[in-house]
């Protein structure tokens, strides 16, 4: 294993750390390939990956013995490669996903092989609890062997239900083992502290306590259309701040708009040859994606159905390494919505294309290995390089790429801080809708779990080093193995050390941050001065008490919010609109506002007057709700959703504060509403979400007014500024 290592503990922030790397790099004498080889050796001490390299050591010893599973070509299925399969063939026998980690069931007679021990245990039935008890004995034994001695009086181990973990199971098992927590692989009759779901919040129904690793509504929010909508609303308000997301059009509803804008653009400058990438709304792993240069090439219809998709400006000049396009997968933990808490993993993955990049031309538009960085596609190219090293091959650690860029003089501290800003702004764009889902699924005051979630951010660096958001995955792959064809038609699952290095660290440290005992301690400290650095200190203390300090590395997750509240809180304008929406929605588990609720909003916020009667409010409600129902794929539930409410709010703001720029209009109307509602006491207010007991109103609430220096903007008239701005829209203001 040649993973680089460094002790990041000595630095206050990742930026400090990367700055230090940069200085050391500047001191190097000879750049170029020779220096790179040297640098690779030096990386052993320098790279941020070392935080998780300790974990890799712990886990690697236990992974060497994994019995490799040969898989017949016939048994390979799309669903399995997508990571959702429950069952697969091992040596021709059916094997459940339960066997993937920690314990390997090597035959259908349910023998259990414990990784790292070579021991095989017999069990009669997975369903009658025998497997579980067998595992418990094994784990206890392992604990003694690893520890050497007994640790004094221990608190009850944290319990984790892993029965729905699916493809994250192996990484989860390794993490639980490192923490010496207790796993319940087939679930438990009594409640667990943590439920690890492989797909959605609803994987286990009726959870009334504990914590679930998924937020309700996250899958829906991160579908390509909804993400584009959420970011677009922010782009309208904060065009400069949100120019990290490529300009996008939603199909089929914006087909005409897209065609018209491209035509205007080309008419204006005939030398321009923009390329666009078309992505199916619910696609993943590059499925169904294609590039076009002319709107006429859009494949809008599939059979008799109109395809829901996003068509997006294609970034033509990505940064290349070894002439190859690559993208970055970063793991982000949303630890809580209220107060908003965001962590970023210091280590991520980079996925490389397998054909040298050329700017798009009519000839190469269909070359997926040149234009799409998806691992799931490139792994099928003859050029894909599997490597156990973190800084070679078609999948590498992010730190190794940063290090390499640093050695070429790139300001990696700036790259990293731009990425942090991108992540915070994106989460801020998602929060309003997420809060609506949260309140609908877990109404305040009713028993329910709290939620957290690891998201996978896919980021592209442009040639000028500007990070661009490609998409956010609600279920980033946590597989730590990959398939390898060992002879024609025969595939093996083999450990992927690069994946393990990164992913086990992310899961383990997410668990550490969600440890119920640690959360209590964290809460007290964080209420004290709001300093996230304290959280890290508390972590270390907490681990030390448990006797884990020697074996666990410091956290690989770095808090970025509320740490950077001051810099980003002014962006949380739409969240304030959502807070008003939630207040009138009530706590009945619905996500739509009825006409009476909308009237109450108008009345209680004192928005009706001689020029805007209650009858006008009714017409506004009907008009906007109807229009939004036509554009939303899931409009079964009647009523006004948040998007429609935001439209109505923009309309009301524009009416009332005509002379002001858009943001100022909104902020002024928010102040009118909030003042009116504050005067009415707290009777109607929904209580805060129970994500945390230490709700910090200062961080949850908009605190500083935005700098209002943008030109006057009118919703739907304004077009996002971008590095290659398109012409203003031909579409009229639908609100007029
Ligand atoms: P999927 O969910 O199917 O992976 P993505 O949005 O991640 O869809 O796109 C797949 C790949 O296409 C990305 O990994 C990236 O390599 C490429 N890609 C996506 N959007 C753009 C874009 N706007 N410009 C350039 N390349 C892009």
Coordinates of C-alpha atoms and ligand atoms in Angstrom, one line a residue, residues 224 246 277 279 283-287 289 312-316 325 327 351 371-374 458 460 468 470-471 473, ligand 1:
X224 CA -31.5 16.1 -11.5
X246 CA -23.8 24.9 -15.2
X277 CA -25.1 17.4 -22.1
X279 CA -29.2 13.8 -18.4
X283 CA -30.5 8.5 -14.2
X284 CA -27.3 7.6 -12.5
X285 CA -23.9 6.2 -13.4
X286 CA -24.0 7.8 -16.8
X287 CA -27.0 5.9 -17.9
X289 CA -26.5 10.6 -20.9
X312 CA -27.1 21.4 -19.4
X313 CA -24.2 23.5 -20.7
X314 CA -21.3 21.2 -21.3
X315 CA -18.0 22.3 -19.6
X316 CA -15.7 22.2 -22.6
X325 CA -10.6 14.4 -17.9
X327 CA -14.0 14.4 -11.6
X351 CA -12.4 9.2 -11.2
X371 CA -16.3 12.8 -21.9
X372 CA -17.9 10.9 -19.0
X373 CA -15.9 10.2 -15.9
X374 CA -18.3 7.6 -14.4
X458 CA -19.5 15.2 -7.9
X460 CA -15.4 19.0 -12.0
X468 CA -18.2 23.1 -11.0
X470 CA -22.1 18.2 -11.6
X471 CA -24.5 16.5 -9.3
X473 CA -25.8 11.7 -5.0
Ligands
LIG1 P1 -24.9 10.5 -13.5 O1 -25.7 10.6 -12.3 O2 -25.5 9.6 -14.5 O3 -23.5 10.0 -13.2 P2 -23.7 13.1 -13.9 O4 -24.4 14.4 -13.8 O5 -22.8 12.8 -12.8 O6 -24.8 11.9 -14.1 O7 -22.9 13.1 -15.2 C1 -22.1 12.0 -15.6 C2 -20.8 12.4 -16.1 O8 -20.9 13.3 -17.2 C3 -20.0 13.2 -15.0 O9 -19.3 12.3 -14.2 C4 -19.1 14.1 -15.9 O10 -17.9 13.4 -16.2 C5 -19.9 14.3 -17.1 N1 -20.6 15.6 -17.0 C6 -21.8 15.8 -16.4 N2 -22.2 17.1 -16.5 C7 -21.3 17.7 -17.2 C8 -21.1 19.1 -17.6 N3 -22.1 20.0 -17.4 N4 -20.0 19.4 -18.3 C9 -19.0 18.5 -18.5 N5 -19.1 17.2 -18.2 C10 -20.2 16.8 -17.5

